[in-house]
Tab-separated table of C-alpha atoms in Angstrom:
chain	number	residue	atom	x	y	z
A	1	MET	CA	20.261	-41.095	-12.649
A	2	PRO	CA	22.219	-38.054	-11.382
A	3	MET	CA	21.603	-34.734	-13.114
A	4	ASP	CA	24.296	-33.383	-15.414
A	5	PRO	CA	26.168	-30.497	-13.658
A	6	SER	CA	25.431	-28.051	-16.465
A	7	SER	CA	21.707	-28.939	-16.358
A	8	ALA	CA	21.665	-28.474	-12.600
A	9	MET	CA	23.235	-25.044	-12.972
A	10	LEU	CA	20.689	-24.092	-15.617
A	11	SER	CA	17.838	-25.255	-13.376
A	12	GLN	CA	19.164	-23.110	-10.542
A	13	ALA	CA	19.331	-20.119	-12.867
A	14	LEU	CA	15.750	-20.667	-13.996
A	15	LEU	CA	14.632	-20.975	-10.365
A	16	LEU	CA	16.341	-17.655	-9.594
A	17	LEU	CA	14.584	-16.014	-12.525
A	18	GLN	CA	11.244	-17.426	-11.372
A	19	CYS	CA	11.815	-16.026	-7.873
A	20	ILE	CA	12.554	-12.601	-9.331
A	21	ILE	CA	9.360	-12.711	-11.385
A	22	LEU	CA	7.284	-13.747	-8.362
A	23	THR	CA	8.485	-10.723	-6.427
A	24	LEU	CA	6.960	-8.358	-8.995
A	25	GLY	CA	3.525	-7.049	-8.061
A	26	GLN	CA	0.420	-7.157	-10.195
A	27	TYR	CA	-0.954	-4.010	-11.788
A	28	ASP	CA	2.091	-1.962	-10.773
A	29	ILE	CA	2.954	-0.685	-14.259
A	30	CYS	CA	0.759	1.989	-15.851
A	31	LYS	CA	2.362	2.088	-19.296
A	32	SER	CA	5.138	0.651	-21.417
A	33	LEU	CA	6.881	1.947	-24.512
A	34	VAL	CA	6.278	-0.267	-27.550
A	35	SER	CA	7.335	-0.072	-31.187
A	36	THR	CA	4.723	0.293	-33.913
A	37	ASP	CA	4.782	1.035	-37.646
A	38	ASP	CA	4.171	4.683	-36.762
A	39	GLY	CA	7.085	4.787	-34.324
A	40	PRO	CA	7.382	4.305	-30.552
A	41	THR	CA	4.192	4.804	-28.595
A	42	TRP	CA	2.840	4.102	-25.133
A	43	GLU	CA	0.803	1.013	-24.335
A	44	TYR	CA	-1.371	1.568	-21.255
A	45	TYR	CA	-2.387	-0.822	-18.470
A	46	ALA	CA	-4.576	-0.711	-15.380
A	47	CYS	CA	-2.330	0.075	-12.422
A	48	GLN	CA	-2.422	0.667	-8.675
A	49	PRO	CA	0.038	1.809	-5.974
A	50	LYS	CA	1.888	-0.701	-3.840
A	51	PRO	CA	0.497	-1.452	-0.355
A	52	THR	CA	2.091	0.436	2.513
A	53	SER	CA	1.632	0.988	6.235
A	54	MET	CA	-0.767	3.869	6.689
A	55	LYS	CA	0.285	4.484	10.292
A	56	GLU	CA	2.523	7.481	9.606
A	57	TYR	CA	-0.182	9.260	7.583
A	58	MET	CA	-2.928	8.598	10.132
A	59	GLN	CA	-4.677	11.429	11.964
A	60	ILE	CA	-6.168	10.434	15.338
A	61	ARG	CA	-9.048	12.063	17.201
A	62	VAL	CA	-10.285	10.763	20.548
A	63	GLU	CA	-13.743	11.524	21.965
A	64	PRO	CA	-14.915	12.627	24.430
A	65	PRO	CA	-12.022	15.100	24.838
A	66	ASP	CA	-11.564	14.353	28.556
A	67	ILE	CA	-11.400	10.573	28.131
A	68	THR	CA	-7.574	10.499	27.961
A	69	CYS	CA	-6.049	10.035	31.400
A	70	GLY	CA	-3.687	12.438	33.131
A	71	ASN	CA	-5.652	15.654	33.577
A	72	PRO	CA	-6.005	15.608	36.521
A	73	PRO	CA	-3.352	12.976	37.446
A	74	GLU	CA	-4.831	9.591	38.325
A	75	ARG	CA	-3.659	6.308	39.837
A	76	PHE	CA	-4.488	3.002	38.180
A	77	CYS	CA	-3.808	-0.697	38.656
A	78	THR	CA	-3.901	-3.763	36.406
A	79	LEU	CA	-6.093	-6.827	36.154
A	80	GLU	CA	-3.102	-9.043	36.966
A	81	ASN	CA	-2.394	-7.081	40.165
A	82	PRO	CA	-5.741	-5.446	40.947
A	83	TYR	CA	-4.803	-4.130	44.385
A	84	LEU	CA	-1.311	-2.882	43.544
A	85	CYS	CA	-2.319	0.562	42.313
A	86	SER	CA	1.021	2.326	42.309
A	87	ASP	CA	1.015	3.379	38.641
A	88	GLU	CA	0.108	6.940	37.746
A	89	CYS	CA	-1.030	8.796	34.609
A	90	ASP	CA	-0.021	12.457	34.568
A	91	ALA	CA	-0.367	14.553	31.391
A	92	SER	CA	2.035	17.192	32.728
A	93	THR	CA	4.953	14.738	32.962
A	94	LYS	CA	6.281	13.242	29.720
A	95	GLU	CA	7.262	9.923	31.290
A	96	LEU	CA	3.793	9.478	32.841
A	97	ALA	CA	1.649	10.868	29.990
A	98	HIS	CA	-0.346	8.646	27.621
A	99	PRO	CA	-1.554	10.912	24.749
A	100	PRO	CA	-3.348	9.586	21.615
A	101	GLU	CA	-0.291	9.922	19.321
A	102	LEU	CA	1.336	6.994	21.145
A	103	MET	CA	-1.062	4.700	19.288
A	104	LYS	CA	0.993	5.199	16.125
A	105	ASP	CA	4.575	5.729	17.334
A	106	ARG	CA	7.211	3.185	16.305
A	107	GLU	CA	8.623	2.641	19.814
A	108	ARG	CA	12.217	2.833	18.600
A	109	THR	CA	13.525	2.950	22.171
A	110	GLY	CA	12.212	-0.564	22.786
A	111	LEU	CA	9.822	0.636	25.506
A	112	ILE	CA	6.120	0.011	24.977
A	113	THR	CA	4.229	3.299	24.830
A	114	TYR	CA	0.460	3.575	24.760
A	115	TRP	CA	-2.581	5.820	24.893
A	116	GLN	CA	-4.704	5.328	27.975
A	117	THR	CA	-8.122	6.436	29.173
A	118	VAL	CA	-9.317	7.443	32.595
A	119	THR	CA	-10.395	4.598	34.871
A	120	TRP	CA	-13.988	3.490	35.346
A	121	SER	CA	-14.388	5.429	38.561
A	122	ARG	CA	-17.836	6.687	37.492
A	123	PHE	CA	-19.377	3.204	37.268
A	124	PRO	CA	-22.235	2.393	36.596
A	125	GLU	CA	-22.036	5.182	34.014
A	126	PRO	CA	-20.609	3.498	30.872
A	127	LEU	CA	-16.925	3.974	30.092
A	128	LEU	CA	-17.119	4.904	26.401
A	129	ALA	CA	-14.415	6.099	24.018
A	130	ASN	CA	-14.394	6.765	20.272
A	131	ILE	CA	-11.140	6.722	18.296
A	132	SER	CA	-11.480	8.208	14.806
A	133	LEU	CA	-8.748	7.589	12.239
A	134	SER	CA	-8.593	9.751	9.123
A	135	TRP	CA	-6.357	10.182	6.065
A	136	ASN	CA	-8.366	12.613	3.905
A	137	LYS	CA	-7.994	10.013	1.141
A	138	SER	CA	-9.815	6.968	-0.193
A	139	LEU	CA	-7.856	3.823	0.686
A	140	GLU	CA	-8.157	0.089	-0.003
A	141	LEU	CA	-7.258	-2.517	2.618
A	142	THR	CA	-4.567	-4.994	1.553
A	143	ASP	CA	-3.952	-6.842	4.841
A	144	ASP	CA	-5.423	-7.366	8.300
A	145	ILE	CA	-6.109	-4.407	10.578
A	146	GLN	CA	-4.447	-5.037	13.930
A	147	ILE	CA	-5.033	-3.097	17.154
A	148	THR	CA	-2.791	-3.890	20.134
A	149	PHE	CA	-4.285	-3.363	23.586
A	150	GLU	CA	-2.321	-3.222	26.817
A	151	TYR	CA	-3.858	-4.440	30.130
A	152	GLY	CA	-6.629	-6.415	28.456
A	153	ARG	CA	-8.744	-6.284	25.314
A	154	PRO	CA	-12.202	-4.656	25.403
A	155	THR	CA	-15.151	-6.836	26.309
A	156	ILE	CA	-17.303	-4.971	23.783
A	157	MET	CA	-16.107	-2.996	20.766
A	158	VAL	CA	-17.287	-1.979	17.285
A	159	LEU	CA	-15.133	-1.158	14.237
A	160	ASP	CA	-16.848	1.324	11.898
A	161	LYS	CA	-15.853	2.687	8.513
A	162	SER	CA	-16.793	5.727	6.479
A	163	LEU	CA	-16.707	6.193	2.718
A	164	ASN	CA	-17.380	9.943	2.827
A	165	TYR	CA	-14.735	11.379	5.169
A	166	GLY	CA	-16.671	10.774	8.375
A	167	ARG	CA	-20.012	12.308	7.403
A	168	THR	CA	-21.753	8.937	7.768
A	169	TRP	CA	-20.603	5.649	9.275
A	170	GLN	CA	-21.401	1.976	8.859
A	171	PRO	CA	-20.306	-1.003	10.991
A	172	TYR	CA	-17.380	-3.061	9.720
A	173	GLN	CA	-17.304	-5.671	12.495
A	174	TYR	CA	-18.707	-6.238	16.004
A	175	TYR	CA	-16.645	-7.640	18.887
A	176	ALA	CA	-18.118	-8.981	22.148
A	177	ASP	CA	-17.633	-11.691	24.736
A	178	ASP	CA	-21.296	-12.601	24.140
A	179	CYS	CA	-22.470	-11.545	20.671
A	180	PHE	CA	-26.075	-12.618	21.068
A	181	GLU	CA	-26.586	-10.918	24.412
A	182	THR	CA	-24.836	-7.700	23.344
A	183	PHE	CA	-25.814	-7.232	19.687
A	184	GLY	CA	-28.479	-9.887	19.094
A	185	MET	CA	-26.183	-11.621	16.579
A	186	SER	CA	-24.930	-15.179	16.417
A	187	PRO	CA	-21.126	-15.286	16.757
A	188	LYS	CA	-19.169	-15.986	13.590
A	189	ARG	CA	-15.587	-16.090	12.395
A	190	VAL	CA	-14.344	-15.066	8.973
A	191	GLN	CA	-13.518	-18.723	8.314
A	192	ASP	CA	-17.284	-19.378	8.456
A	193	LEU	CA	-17.937	-17.079	5.493
A	194	SER	CA	-18.176	-18.150	1.851
A	195	ALA	CA	-17.916	-16.511	-1.559
A	196	THR	CA	-21.607	-15.587	-1.458
A	197	ASN	CA	-21.513	-13.736	1.889
A	198	VAL	CA	-17.904	-12.569	2.187
A	199	THR	CA	-19.015	-8.953	2.683
A	200	ARG	CA	-21.346	-9.779	5.575
A	201	VAL	CA	-20.807	-7.751	8.735
A	202	ILE	CA	-20.256	-10.267	11.541
A	203	CYS	CA	-19.918	-10.313	15.312
A	204	THR	CA	-16.977	-12.291	16.653
A	205	GLU	CA	-16.166	-13.456	20.176
A	206	GLN	CA	-12.660	-14.436	19.161
A	207	TYR	CA	-10.926	-11.316	20.500
A	208	SER	CA	-13.087	-10.312	23.454
A	209	ARG	CA	-12.980	-13.111	25.993
A	210	TRP	CA	-10.527	-12.898	28.880
A	211	VAL	CA	-7.804	-15.536	28.628
A	212	GLY	CA	-5.580	-14.330	31.433
A	213	SER	CA	-2.494	-14.020	29.265
A	214	LYS	CA	-0.468	-10.874	28.729
A	215	ASN	CA	0.338	-12.119	25.246
A	216	GLU	CA	-3.300	-11.960	24.156
A	217	LYS	CA	-3.239	-8.282	23.194
A	218	ASN	CA	-4.321	-8.099	19.572
A	219	VAL	CA	-7.719	-7.468	18.042
A	220	GLN	CA	-7.925	-8.032	14.279
A	221	PHE	CA	-10.154	-7.270	11.357
A	222	GLU	CA	-9.289	-10.136	9.039
A	223	VAL	CA	-8.694	-9.125	5.430
A	224	ARG	CA	-6.373	-11.887	4.237
A	225	ASP	CA	-8.860	-14.597	5.241
A	226	ARG	CA	-11.500	-12.874	3.127
A	227	PHE	CA	-9.064	-12.659	0.194
A	228	ALA	CA	-8.278	-16.367	0.695
A	229	ILE	CA	-11.899	-17.314	-0.020
A	230	PHE	CA	-11.151	-16.445	-3.662
A	231	ALA	CA	-7.345	-16.602	-3.911
A	232	GLY	CA	-6.614	-19.706	-1.803
A	233	THR	CA	-5.035	-20.012	1.633
A	234	LYS	CA	-1.632	-18.775	0.457
A	235	LEU	CA	-3.152	-16.132	-1.863
A	236	GLN	CA	-1.589	-17.804	-4.883
A	237	ASN	CA	-4.577	-17.299	-7.190
A	238	MET	CA	-4.819	-13.521	-7.091
A	239	ASP	CA	-6.234	-13.465	-10.637
A	240	ASN	CA	-9.412	-15.052	-9.303
A	241	LEU	CA	-9.628	-12.424	-6.543
A	242	TYR	CA	-9.205	-9.565	-9.016
A	243	THR	CA	-11.804	-11.149	-11.303
A	244	ARG	CA	-14.254	-11.281	-8.402
A	245	MET	CA	-13.449	-7.655	-7.559
A	246	GLU	CA	-14.877	-6.734	-10.965
A	247	SER	CA	-17.777	-9.157	-11.163
A	248	MET	CA	-19.099	-9.299	-7.581
A	249	LYS	CA	-21.179	-6.282	-6.616
A	250	GLY	CA	-19.931	-4.500	-3.520
A	251	LEU	CA	-16.761	-6.551	-3.035
A	252	ARG	CA	-14.324	-3.846	-4.035
A	253	ASP	CA	-16.193	-1.219	-2.019
A	254	PHE	CA	-16.138	-3.504	1.027
A	255	PHE	CA	-12.368	-3.031	1.340
A	256	THR	CA	-12.550	0.706	0.574
A	257	PHE	CA	-12.707	3.429	3.238
A	258	THR	CA	-11.759	7.025	3.955
A	259	ASN	CA	-12.032	6.873	7.757
A	260	LEU	CA	-12.116	4.206	10.446
A	261	ARG	CA	-13.530	4.427	13.950
A	262	LEU	CA	-13.148	2.274	17.051
A	263	ARG	CA	-16.083	2.439	19.444
A	264	LEU	CA	-14.876	1.105	22.797
A	265	LEU	CA	-18.009	0.182	24.741
A	266	ARG	CA	-16.821	-1.877	27.728
A	267	PRO	CA	-13.263	-2.478	29.000
A	268	ALA	CA	-11.688	-5.802	29.911
A	269	LEU	CA	-13.204	-7.205	33.109
A	270	GLY	CA	-10.735	-9.980	33.828
A	271	GLY	CA	-13.282	-12.717	33.219
A	272	THR	CA	-15.611	-11.635	36.040
A	273	TYR	CA	-18.343	-9.129	36.701
A	274	VAL	CA	-17.454	-5.531	37.492
A	275	GLN	CA	-15.917	-5.419	40.969
A	276	ARG	CA	-17.092	-2.136	42.441
A	277	ASP	CA	-14.614	-2.164	45.301
A	278	ASN	CA	-11.726	-1.507	42.888
A	279	LEU	CA	-12.678	0.435	39.766
A	280	LEU	CA	-9.110	1.667	39.112
A	281	LYS	CA	-8.286	-1.513	37.176
A	282	TYR	CA	-10.828	-0.873	34.406
A	283	PHE	CA	-9.686	1.304	31.478
A	284	TYR	CA	-8.604	1.131	27.821
A	285	ALA	CA	-4.996	1.304	26.627
A	286	ILE	CA	-3.818	0.988	23.001
A	287	SER	CA	-0.126	0.749	22.103
A	288	ASN	CA	-0.344	0.232	18.354
A	289	ILE	CA	-2.666	0.404	15.352
A	290	ASP	CA	-1.423	-1.226	12.131
A	291	ILE	CA	-3.303	-0.676	8.880
A	292	SER	CA	-1.836	-1.911	5.613
A	293	ALA	CA	-3.562	-0.353	2.606
A	294	ARG	CA	-3.016	1.310	-0.741
A	295	CYS	CA	-4.255	4.620	-2.045
A	296	LYS	CA	-7.383	4.118	-4.090
A	297	CYS	CA	-6.595	5.585	-7.500
A	298	ASN	CA	-9.284	3.802	-9.548
A	299	LEU	CA	-6.538	1.806	-11.332
A	300	HIS	CA	-5.225	4.998	-12.935
A	301	ALA	CA	-1.976	5.444	-10.939
A	302	GLY	CA	0.999	3.342	-9.916
A	303	GLN	CA	2.177	5.670	-7.164
A	304	CYS	CA	0.727	7.805	-4.380
A	305	SER	CA	2.611	10.787	-2.935
A	306	LEU	CA	2.275	13.044	0.084
A	307	ARG	CA	1.736	16.552	-1.284
A	308	ASP	CA	0.693	19.563	0.770
A	309	GLY	CA	0.208	17.268	3.737
A	310	THR	CA	-2.281	15.044	1.872
A	311	LEU	CA	-1.935	11.705	0.109
A	312	GLN	CA	-2.633	12.118	-3.609
A	313	CYS	CA	-2.503	9.701	-6.524
A	314	ASP	CA	0.103	10.382	-9.213
A	315	CYS	CA	-2.472	10.057	-11.969
A	316	GLU	CA	-1.844	8.517	-15.395
A	317	HIS	CA	-4.174	7.794	-18.324
A	318	ASN	CA	-5.005	11.516	-18.745
A	319	THR	CA	-6.892	11.491	-15.438
A	320	THR	CA	-6.715	13.977	-12.577
A	321	GLY	CA	-7.887	14.521	-9.005
A	322	GLN	CA	-6.865	13.136	-5.620
A	323	ASP	CA	-8.271	9.705	-6.584
A	324	CYS	CA	-7.802	10.064	-10.383
A	325	SER	CA	-11.579	10.233	-10.545
A	326	ALA	CA	-11.926	12.690	-13.446
A	327	CYS	CA	-10.537	13.253	-16.936
A	328	GLU	CA	-8.034	16.035	-17.474
A	329	ARG	CA	-9.131	19.156	-19.273
A	330	GLY	CA	-9.095	18.473	-22.995
A	331	PHE	CA	-9.507	14.696	-22.499
A	332	LYS	CA	-13.235	14.386	-22.060
A	333	ALA	CA	-14.209	12.840	-25.362
A	334	LYS	CA	-15.867	10.054	-23.362
A	335	SER	CA	-17.189	9.834	-19.828
A	336	TRP	CA	-14.613	8.992	-17.162
A	337	LYS	CA	-14.392	5.342	-16.098
A	338	PRO	CA	-12.261	3.605	-13.496
A	339	GLY	CA	-9.701	1.127	-14.747
A	340	SER	CA	-10.602	-2.546	-14.752
A	341	TYR	CA	-8.717	-5.578	-13.410
A	342	LEU	CA	-9.974	-7.519	-16.441
A	343	PRO	CA	-8.712	-9.046	-18.576
A	344	THR	CA	-5.932	-10.312	-16.341
A	345	PRO	CA	-3.021	-9.885	-15.998
A	346	ASN	CA	-2.845	-6.281	-17.287
A	347	GLY	CA	-6.471	-5.173	-17.082
A	348	SER	CA	-8.091	-2.358	-19.047
A	349	PRO	CA	-6.842	1.195	-18.401
A	350	ASN	CA	-9.940	2.951	-19.789
A	351	ILE	CA	-7.841	6.035	-20.501
A	352	CYS	CA	-9.456	9.421	-21.015
A	353	GLU	CA	-9.354	10.376	-24.687
A	354	ALA	CA	-8.619	13.787	-26.122
A	355	SER	CA	-11.710	15.837	-26.905
A	356	GLY	CA	-12.244	18.306	-29.749
A	357	THR	CA	-14.161	18.570	-32.962
A	358	SER	CA	-11.338	18.307	-35.511
A	359	GLY	CA	-10.029	14.940	-34.388
A	360	LYS	CA	-6.484	16.186	-35.029
A	361	CYS	CA	-5.841	16.279	-30.670
A	362	ASN	CA	-2.695	13.406	-31.435
A	363	CYS	CA	0.855	14.817	-30.868
A	364	ASN	CA	3.552	12.263	-30.105
A	365	GLN	CA	3.547	12.216	-26.297
A	366	LEU	CA	7.287	11.656	-26.124
A	367	GLY	CA	8.323	14.295	-28.615
A	368	SER	CA	5.918	17.129	-27.757
A	369	PHE	CA	5.122	19.198	-24.697
A	370	HIS	CA	1.376	18.730	-25.109
A	371	ALA	CA	-0.834	15.920	-26.334
A	372	ARG	CA	-2.844	18.269	-28.589
A	373	CYS	CA	-1.697	20.443	-31.477
A	374	ASN	CA	-2.163	24.216	-31.497
A	375	ASP	CA	-4.462	26.299	-33.714
A	376	THR	CA	-2.037	26.024	-36.649
A	377	GLY	CA	-2.271	22.243	-36.619
A	378	PHE	CA	1.303	21.754	-35.356
A	379	CYS	CA	2.558	20.367	-32.078
A	380	GLN	CA	4.987	22.129	-29.730
A	381	CYS	CA	8.083	19.974	-30.088
A	382	ARG	CA	10.714	19.241	-27.487
A	383	GLU	CA	14.438	19.854	-28.054
A	384	GLY	CA	15.840	17.829	-30.937
A	385	THR	CA	12.392	16.906	-32.258
A	386	MET	CA	10.689	17.993	-35.468
A	387	GLY	CA	7.634	17.276	-37.622
A	388	GLN	CA	3.956	18.140	-37.469
A	389	LYS	CA	3.406	15.628	-34.653
A	390	CYS	CA	6.936	15.849	-33.185
A	391	GLU	CA	7.700	12.290	-34.176
A	392	ASP	CA	10.984	12.852	-36.111
A	393	CYS	CA	14.482	13.792	-34.894
A	394	LEU	CA	16.693	16.636	-36.073
A	395	PRO	CA	20.172	15.781	-37.465
A	396	GLY	CA	22.512	14.827	-34.645
A	397	TYR	CA	19.666	13.333	-32.580
A	398	THR	CA	18.292	9.811	-32.283
A	399	TRP	CA	15.055	8.429	-30.898
A	400	LYS	CA	15.141	7.023	-27.357
A	401	ASN	CA	11.931	7.773	-25.450
A	402	GLY	CA	12.008	11.032	-27.392
A	403	CYS	CA	14.863	12.601	-29.358
A	404	VAL	CA	18.214	12.630	-27.549
A	405	PRO	CA	21.664	13.693	-28.843
A	406	LYS	CA	23.529	10.915	-30.614
A	407	VAL	CA	26.387	9.304	-28.742
A	408	CYS	CA	27.867	7.801	-31.872
A	409	ASP	CA	27.132	7.149	-35.539
A	410	ASP	CA	28.839	5.730	-38.622
A	411	GLU	CA	29.943	9.099	-40.053
A	412	LEU	CA	31.127	11.758	-37.581
A	413	LEU	CA	30.850	10.366	-34.060
A	414	LEU	CA	32.938	7.246	-34.542
A	415	CYS	CA	33.625	4.724	-31.788
A	416	GLN	CA	37.387	4.434	-31.294
A	417	ASN	CA	39.811	1.572	-30.706
A	418	GLY	CA	37.619	-1.020	-32.381
A	419	GLY	CA	34.392	-0.150	-30.532
A	420	SER	CA	31.054	-0.626	-32.271
A	421	CYS	CA	28.087	1.786	-32.268
A	422	VAL	CA	24.761	0.299	-31.135
A	423	GLN	CA	21.647	2.142	-32.358
A	424	ASN	CA	23.408	5.491	-31.930
A	425	HIS	CA	22.936	5.094	-28.170
A	426	LYS	CA	26.322	3.826	-26.990
A	427	CYS	CA	29.689	2.431	-27.984
A	428	VAL	CA	30.331	-1.173	-27.007
A	429	CYS	CA	34.043	-1.242	-26.233
A	430	PRO	CA	36.663	-4.001	-26.413
A	431	ALA	CA	37.686	-5.413	-23.039
A	432	SER	CA	40.786	-3.231	-22.822
A	433	PHE	CA	39.089	0.155	-23.445
A	434	LYS	CA	36.354	2.274	-21.863
A	435	GLY	CA	34.764	5.710	-22.164
A	436	VAL	CA	31.848	7.141	-24.149
A	437	LEU	CA	33.706	6.593	-27.435
A	438	CYS	CA	36.058	3.837	-26.148
A	439	GLU	CA	38.821	6.434	-26.035
A	440	GLN	CA	40.341	5.444	-22.644
A	441	PRO	CA	42.499	2.397	-21.876
A	442	ARG	CA	40.613	0.408	-19.229
A	443	CYS	CA	43.541	-0.872	-17.171
A	444	GLN	CA	45.970	2.008	-17.381
A	445	GLY	CA	47.368	2.605	-13.885
A	446	GLU	CA	44.900	0.166	-12.299
A	447	ARG	CA	45.740	-2.946	-10.312
A	448	GLY	CA	44.412	-6.405	-11.074
A	449	CYS	CA	43.079	-5.570	-14.541
A	450	ASP	CA	42.589	-8.218	-17.181
A	451	GLY	CA	40.176	-9.091	-19.909
A	452	ALA	CA	37.822	-10.785	-17.451
A	453	SER	CA	36.704	-7.383	-16.172
A	454	ALA	CA	34.511	-6.857	-19.205
A	455	CYS	CA	31.535	-8.339	-17.394
A	456	TYR	CA	30.699	-5.123	-15.577
A	457	LEU	CA	28.011	-3.437	-17.604
A	458	SER	CA	25.001	-4.299	-15.455
A	459	THR	CA	23.776	-6.612	-12.755
A	460	LEU	CA	22.026	-8.773	-15.339
A	461	THR	CA	25.199	-8.964	-17.441
A	462	LEU	CA	27.169	-9.984	-14.358
A	463	LEU	CA	24.695	-12.736	-13.529
A	464	LEU	CA	24.858	-14.041	-17.080
A	465	CYS	CA	28.658	-13.970	-17.017
A	466	LEU	CA	28.738	-15.913	-13.735
A	467	LEU	CA	26.233	-18.413	-15.083
A	468	ALA	CA	28.168	-18.887	-18.316
A	469	ASN	CA	31.441	-19.309	-16.430
A	470	SER	CA	29.872	-21.942	-14.122
A	471	LEU	CA	28.419	-23.843	-17.073
A	472	LEU	CA	31.782	-23.883	-18.814
A	473	LYS	CA	33.499	-25.248	-15.707
A	474	ALA	CA	30.780	-27.871	-15.220
A	475	SER	CA	31.053	-29.101	-18.800
A	476	ALA	CA	34.891	-29.114	-18.870
């Protein structure tokens, strides 16, 4: 039986609304204004910043200092054409230089740019390079780390992480063409892991073997596959992941870091042993490092800003510090705690509470400049606000996230031309008038005006008007 046109239109509208809801992130709102018997007040939630690419904030250091090619100038060749060594690296010429910052450029010109090391001309001495990445901030991984190599991926490599700004390091993942021979570990893939060993450090052969294809450039540290162990293959059950973040020891810390380090231990060999008659084809070259993460704010901030050259959480819940890891002065009635993902979907904010002996540290946070009253027992009120706790409005003001001047009322500030005053906030005008007090004819001197133009107030109003119009046509 065919669906009624009006029902079909309603179903489409509901689908649109569902899509809008699905685009909203979890834990992205720190607080919301709610009405209580004592007046408007804030309701607090656990919150975290949105994920972002950390490439533009990344500081790169390469060791040893002379590992980057070009000083002195040097010829090199590729594994695909091992005896055509016409390319040159020269640090003194911009077009031929390959400095470390090219690992994070956006290549807007369309040309692939890359950092490159010296060749393995000193074989059998190992060709070793360390690439340290720092942000001076605690971060949490939200997607796979991807490193793009030009001219072949390393045969042996280790990804390390630090939780204390590079003072100590621990392995994140090992990469080798033969894990057992190189590291004494059986090869594994993330897909082999389970909920009980998801934080295990593994060695993988997946990204180290020579395949002879120029398209095989990427080396990954899989984050999404680890998330999928709890949230499903399409990450649809994020509530279960967040629940495990709270209940499983070490899981949340596993995705946390302040610094990352790539230890490049042996370059691509082209699927053979080292050929000593042509060592100019062995080197490392990285064109891109992508790291998607969020600032770690201990679930006390919904945003993270670059201030004074450093990423810092915009702390809520009366917390302070670069990671919101301490209570503000005057809010230390209890020990600081991080926010909690539980209970889903809003979590527990664990806000810092005002300290003091009198128990009288509760000014209305919207009406006063400070959360605590002064020595006289009164709060310092904002403009238009009055009362001991700054929770009442002076005449001529009305409450809207604090006291604001009235737009209209039923005595002095009257809406004109048949307009009606809504909660002292605005005049709702007839279709033919506009203005703060509905004092201006809407269509005077304008072309194409008619009563249908009333559906202009907001995007949501417009959508509702279009939906209503379509339903009326369908039912006619």
